[in-house]
mmCIF file of C-alpha atoms in Angstrom:
data_model
loop_
_atom_site.group_PDB
_atom_site.id
_atom_site.type_symbol
_atom_site.label_atom_id
_atom_site.label_comp_id
_atom_site.label_asym_id
_atom_site.label_seq_id
_atom_site.Cartn_x
_atom_site.Cartn_y
_atom_site.Cartn_z
ATOM 1 C CA UNK A 229 8.639 -14.434 9.195
ATOM 2 C CA UNK A 230 8.338 -11.010 10.047
ATOM 3 C CA UNK A 231 11.037 -10.970 12.785
ATOM 4 C CA UNK A 232 13.326 -12.665 10.047
ATOM 5 C CA UNK A 233 12.745 -10.462 7.106
ATOM 6 C CA UNK A 234 13.141 -7.265 9.227
ATOM 7 C CA UNK A 235 16.548 -8.498 10.610
ATOM 8 C CA UNK A 236 17.899 -9.087 6.788
ATOM 9 C CA UNK A 237 16.074 -5.992 5.411
ATOM 10 C CA UNK A 238 17.365 -3.404 8.189
ATOM 11 C CA UNK A 239 21.193 -4.498 8.376
ATOM 12 C CA UNK A 240 21.903 -3.248 4.984
ATOM 13 C CA UNK A 241 19.736 -0.032 5.699
ATOM 14 C CA UNK A 242 21.706 0.338 9.027
ATOM 15 C CA UNK A 243 25.276 -0.123 6.849
ATOM 16 C CA UNK A 244 24.134 2.525 4.543
ATOM 17 C CA UNK A 245 22.841 4.723 6.773
ATOM 18 C CA UNK A 246 25.925 6.782 6.321
ATOM 19 C CA UNK A 247 27.281 7.431 2.919
ATOM 20 C CA UNK A 248 31.097 7.335 2.171
ATOM 21 C CA UNK A 249 31.760 5.202 4.959
ATOM 22 C CA UNK A 250 35.620 4.716 5.127
ATOM 23 C CA UNK A 251 36.268 7.532 2.881
ATOM 24 C CA UNK A 252 39.277 9.600 4.078
ATOM 25 C CA UNK A 253 40.239 13.118 2.862
ATOM 26 C CA UNK A 254 43.968 12.508 1.498
ATOM 27 C CA UNK A 255 44.233 16.389 1.020
ATOM 28 C CA UNK A 256 44.969 16.591 4.940
ATOM 29 C CA UNK A 257 41.626 18.729 5.711
ATOM 30 C CA UNK A 258 40.173 15.553 6.883
ATOM 31 C CA UNK A 259 36.535 14.331 6.285
ATOM 32 C CA UNK A 260 33.547 12.905 8.518
ATOM 33 C CA UNK A 261 30.983 10.440 6.943
ATOM 34 C CA UNK A 262 27.986 12.266 5.344
ATOM 35 C CA UNK A 263 25.567 11.620 7.223
ATOM 36 C CA UNK A 264 22.297 10.562 4.692
ATOM 37 C CA UNK A 265 20.018 9.055 7.317
ATOM 38 C CA UNK A 266 16.346 9.718 7.823
ATOM 39 C CA UNK A 267 14.032 9.398 10.367
ATOM 40 C CA UNK A 268 11.474 8.103 8.304
ATOM 41 C CA UNK A 269 10.912 4.250 8.585
ATOM 42 C CA UNK A 270 11.718 1.772 5.834
ATOM 43 C CA UNK A 271 8.636 0.609 4.183
ATOM 44 C CA UNK A 272 8.289 -3.194 2.828
ATOM 45 C CA UNK A 273 6.426 -6.157 2.455
ATOM 46 C CA UNK A 274 7.481 -9.096 4.318
ATOM 47 C CA UNK A 275 8.509 -12.011 2.496
ATOM 48 C CA UNK A 276 5.412 -14.551 2.019
ATOM 49 C CA UNK A 277 2.771 -12.041 3.191
ATOM 50 C CA UNK A 278 2.453 -10.209 -0.173
ATOM 51 C CA UNK A 279 -0.415 -12.639 -1.700
ATOM 52 C CA UNK A 280 -3.261 -14.471 -0.067
ATOM 53 C CA UNK A 281 -5.086 -17.563 -1.480
ATOM 54 C CA UNK A 282 -8.687 -18.933 -0.725
ATOM 55 C CA UNK A 283 -9.751 -22.337 -1.206
ATOM 56 C CA UNK A 284 -13.090 -23.680 -1.522
ATOM 57 C CA UNK A 285 -13.219 -26.215 -0.009
ATOM 58 C CA UNK A 286 -11.289 -24.463 2.807
ATOM 59 C CA UNK A 287 -9.367 -27.477 3.834
ATOM 60 C CA UNK A 288 -8.243 -28.383 0.287
ATOM 61 C CA UNK A 289 -5.050 -27.311 -1.450
ATOM 62 C CA UNK A 290 -5.673 -28.136 -5.095
ATOM 63 C CA UNK A 291 -5.248 -25.918 -7.735
ATOM 64 C CA UNK A 292 -8.573 -26.506 -9.010
ATOM 65 C CA UNK A 293 -10.111 -25.636 -5.952
ATOM 66 C CA UNK A 294 -8.660 -22.343 -5.669
ATOM 67 C CA UNK A 295 -11.597 -19.623 -5.163
ATOM 68 C CA UNK A 296 -9.949 -16.172 -5.240
ATOM 69 C CA UNK A 297 -6.308 -15.075 -4.633
ATOM 70 C CA UNK A 298 -5.191 -11.636 -4.500
ATOM 71 C CA UNK A 299 -1.653 -9.883 -4.950
ATOM 72 C CA UNK A 300 -0.507 -6.879 -2.841
ATOM 73 C CA UNK A 301 1.589 -4.624 -5.210
ATOM 74 C CA UNK A 302 2.352 -0.957 -5.663
ATOM 75 C CA UNK A 303 3.634 0.096 -2.250
ATOM 76 C CA UNK A 304 4.507 3.801 -2.045
ATOM 77 C CA UNK A 305 5.091 5.738 1.357
ATOM 78 C CA UNK A 306 4.343 9.337 2.221
ATOM 79 C CA UNK A 307 6.767 10.329 5.425
ATOM 80 C CA UNK A 308 6.034 13.858 7.596
ATOM 81 C CA UNK A 309 8.940 13.912 10.103
ATOM 82 C CA UNK A 310 8.474 17.447 10.803
ATOM 83 C CA UNK A 311 6.947 17.087 14.174
ATOM 84 C CA UNK A 312 7.569 15.460 17.197
ATOM 85 C CA UNK A 313 5.887 12.201 15.615
ATOM 86 C CA UNK A 314 7.097 10.606 12.643
ATOM 87 C CA UNK A 315 3.674 10.061 10.666
ATOM 88 C CA UNK A 316 4.006 7.588 7.434
ATOM 89 C CA UNK A 317 1.090 6.762 5.004
ATOM 90 C CA UNK A 318 1.304 3.782 3.341
ATOM 91 C CA UNK A 319 -0.307 3.309 0.284
ATOM 92 C CA UNK A 320 -0.930 -0.088 -1.884
ATOM 93 C CA UNK A 321 -3.132 -1.927 -4.615
ATOM 94 C CA UNK A 322 -4.366 -5.229 -4.333
ATOM 95 C CA UNK A 323 -4.991 -6.813 -7.611
ATOM 96 C CA UNK A 324 -7.724 -9.972 -7.220
ATOM 97 C CA UNK A 325 -8.842 -12.735 -9.599
ATOM 98 C CA UNK A 326 -11.734 -15.190 -8.777
ATOM 99 C CA UNK A 327 -12.483 -18.551 -10.284
ATOM 100 C CA UNK A 328 -16.193 -18.133 -10.863
ATOM 101 C CA UNK A 329 -17.285 -14.860 -12.717
ATOM 102 C CA UNK A 330 -21.034 -15.282 -11.927
ATOM 103 C CA UNK A 331 -22.412 -12.226 -10.359
ATOM 104 C CA UNK A 332 -21.285 -9.596 -8.416
ATOM 105 C CA UNK A 333 -19.397 -10.388 -5.305
ATOM 106 C CA UNK A 334 -17.260 -8.604 -2.521
ATOM 107 C CA UNK A 335 -14.335 -9.925 -0.791
ATOM 108 C CA UNK A 336 -12.902 -9.154 2.203
ATOM 109 C CA UNK A 337 -9.240 -9.362 2.810
ATOM 110 C CA UNK A 338 -7.367 -8.614 6.317
ATOM 111 C CA UNK A 339 -3.939 -7.355 6.272
ATOM 112 C CA UNK A 340 -1.766 -5.636 8.743
ATOM 113 C CA UNK A 341 0.718 -2.767 9.316
ATOM 114 C CA UNK A 342 3.795 -3.496 11.773
ATOM 115 C CA UNK A 343 6.446 -1.255 13.276
ATOM 116 C CA UNK A 344 9.752 -2.871 13.988
ATOM 117 C CA UNK A 345 12.318 -1.414 15.701
ATOM 118 C CA UNK A 346 15.994 -2.422 15.543
ATOM 119 C CA UNK A 347 15.487 -4.981 13.049
ATOM 120 C CA UNK A 348 13.689 -7.541 15.700
ATOM 121 C CA UNK A 349 11.099 -5.896 18.313
ATOM 122 C CA UNK A 350 7.406 -5.200 16.878
ATOM 123 C CA UNK A 351 6.286 -2.320 18.956
ATOM 124 C CA UNK A 352 3.090 -1.739 16.826
ATOM 125 C CA UNK A 353 0.356 -3.999 15.040
ATOM 126 C CA UNK A 354 -2.855 -2.959 13.410
ATOM 127 C CA UNK A 355 -5.225 -5.213 11.536
ATOM 128 C CA UNK A 356 -7.446 -3.871 9.182
ATOM 129 C CA UNK A 357 -9.530 -5.220 5.971
ATOM 130 C CA UNK A 358 -9.547 -4.229 2.291
ATOM 131 C CA UNK A 359 -12.736 -5.263 -0.109
ATOM 132 C CA UNK A 360 -12.480 -5.993 -3.769
ATOM 133 C CA UNK A 361 -15.545 -5.876 -5.592
ATOM 134 C CA UNK A 362 -16.119 -8.211 -8.478
ATOM 135 C CA UNK A 363 -18.841 -6.957 -11.098
ATOM 136 C CA UNK A 364 -20.928 -9.721 -12.800
ATOM 137 C CA UNK A 365 -19.020 -11.494 -15.483
ATOM 138 C CA UNK A 366 -15.716 -9.930 -14.010
ATOM 139 C CA UNK A 367 -13.038 -12.186 -13.323
ATOM 140 C CA UNK A 368 -10.386 -9.563 -11.942
ATOM 141 C CA UNK A 369 -10.616 -6.702 -9.724
ATOM 142 C CA UNK A 370 -8.392 -4.057 -8.136
ATOM 143 C CA UNK A 371 -8.923 -1.439 -5.131
ATOM 144 C CA UNK A 372 -6.236 0.333 -3.298
ATOM 145 C CA UNK A 373 -5.525 0.088 0.670
ATOM 146 C CA UNK A 374 -3.652 2.244 3.082
ATOM 147 C CA UNK A 375 -2.387 2.530 6.229
ATOM 148 C CA UNK A 376 -0.718 4.750 8.862
ATOM 149 C CA UNK A 377 1.995 4.623 11.435
ATOM 150 C CA UNK A 378 3.541 6.725 13.701
ATOM 151 C CA UNK A 379 6.941 6.779 15.881
ATOM 152 C CA UNK A 380 8.408 9.229 18.122
ATOM 153 C CA UNK A 381 10.768 11.484 16.607
ATOM 154 C CA UNK A 382 13.047 11.226 19.908
ATOM 155 C CA UNK A 383 13.339 7.297 19.567
ATOM 156 C CA UNK A 384 14.158 7.620 15.742
ATOM 157 C CA UNK A 385 17.042 10.396 16.374
ATOM 158 C CA UNK A 386 20.552 9.226 16.927
ATOM 159 C CA UNK A 387 21.912 10.641 20.240
ATOM 160 C CA UNK A 388 24.407 13.426 19.571
ATOM 161 C CA UNK A 389 27.819 11.353 20.838
ATOM 162 C CA UNK A 390 26.712 8.807 18.405
ATOM 163 C CA UNK A 391 25.884 11.464 15.547
ATOM 164 C CA UNK A 392 29.636 12.917 16.251
ATOM 165 C CA UNK A 393 31.497 9.831 16.241
ATOM 166 C CA UNK A 394 29.890 9.287 12.698
ATOM 167 C CA UNK A 395 30.504 12.737 11.321
ATOM 168 C CA UNK A 396 33.635 13.703 12.977
ATOM 169 C CA UNK A 397 36.422 14.528 10.460
ATOM 170 C CA UNK A 398 39.206 11.679 10.052
ATOM 171 C CA UNK A 399 42.487 12.267 8.555
ATOM 172 C CA UNK A 400 45.004 9.988 6.311
ATOM 173 C CA UNK A 401 47.193 8.148 8.321
ATOM 174 C CA UNK A 402 45.694 8.695 11.746
ATOM 175 C CA UNK A 403 44.708 5.499 13.730
ATOM 176 C CA UNK A 404 40.903 6.460 13.996
ATOM 177 C CA UNK A 405 41.084 6.709 9.950
ATOM 178 C CA UNK A 406 41.294 3.030 9.481
ATOM 179 C CA UNK A 407 38.248 2.352 12.093
ATOM 180 C CA UNK A 408 34.895 2.207 10.880
ATOM 181 C CA UNK A 409 32.785 3.727 13.674
ATOM 182 C CA UNK A 410 29.868 1.191 12.832
ATOM 183 C CA UNK A 411 32.436 -1.695 13.862
ATOM 184 C CA UNK A 412 32.006 -0.427 17.247
ATOM 185 C CA UNK A 413 29.071 -2.435 18.741
ATOM 186 C CA UNK A 414 27.809 0.465 20.840
ATOM 187 C CA UNK A 415 27.856 2.603 17.747
ATOM 188 C CA UNK A 416 25.930 0.014 15.483
ATOM 189 C CA UNK A 417 23.666 -0.793 18.068
ATOM 190 C CA UNK A 418 22.423 2.910 18.755
ATOM 191 C CA UNK A 419 21.950 3.484 14.866
ATOM 192 C CA UNK A 420 19.479 -0.134 14.857
ATOM 193 C CA UNK A 421 17.805 1.291 17.946
ATOM 194 C CA UNK A 422 16.817 4.237 16.328
ATOM 195 C CA UNK A 423 16.129 2.639 12.871
ATOM 196 C CA UNK A 424 12.291 1.941 12.505
ATOM 197 C CA UNK A 425 10.653 -0.115 9.590
ATOM 198 C CA UNK A 426 6.868 -0.133 8.555
ATOM 199 C CA UNK A 427 6.103 -3.518 7.090
ATOM 200 C CA UNK A 428 2.710 -4.163 5.472
ATOM 201 C CA UNK A 429 1.134 -7.356 4.238
ATOM 202 C CA UNK A 430 -2.029 -9.742 4.351
ATOM 203 C CA UNK A 431 -2.582 -11.158 7.581
ATOM 204 C CA UNK A 432 -2.588 -14.672 7.078
ATOM 205 C CA UNK A 433 -3.742 -17.807 8.984
ATOM 206 C CA UNK A 434 -0.940 -20.468 10.121
ATOM 207 C CA UNK A 435 -1.841 -22.644 6.801
ATOM 208 C CA UNK A 436 -2.321 -19.747 4.246
ATOM 209 C CA UNK A 437 1.079 -18.980 5.381
ATOM 210 C CA UNK A 438 2.503 -22.212 5.019
ATOM 211 C CA UNK A 439 0.679 -22.123 1.716
ATOM 212 C CA UNK A 440 2.787 -19.207 0.400
ATOM 213 C CA UNK A 441 6.166 -20.720 1.556
ATOM 214 C CA UNK A 442 5.999 -23.839 0.570
ATOM 215 C CA UNK A 443 3.980 -23.634 -2.767
#
């Protein structure tokens, strides 16, 4: 699921990594592709991992057996790419609801943060937990969670020859003007290889993920 989402989410990012693709300066001065690509990873929640449901009894999937459910939302990120490592801090909210409001209760939910390179290669993954506290009589509660990812800046930087191909000036009427550099497999591959995603979501069991996908 993570790999499938990463591929889908990354392709538009790679294609959109350079603005004005294919736009040529008809005045004769020529124009390159305006680079807007960042070394910072794209941050997202993989499909099917943004909520978690706990049942009581655990083997039941009836609505009446739902004990606690939680949703991960309001994901934000702050990226520092000034040093040799690109450090991204991801923050998110967890909104939880329980069915029985009797007494105080703490519920701990596992979550993961993973770094995906090139849309398919998981290069790092960590699992942590976030705890929601319910006061007596309280059905709803929320808390915040955080995760941090690290990517070598050199790995997230395009090679000079690739950057030159993407930004070189092209004049209308020339053969090169009609060719999108990203149509070249080597250029597209280099952009993908230097592109990272930071994905965060609940660490689900196989049954929990199946429940999320099929309900």
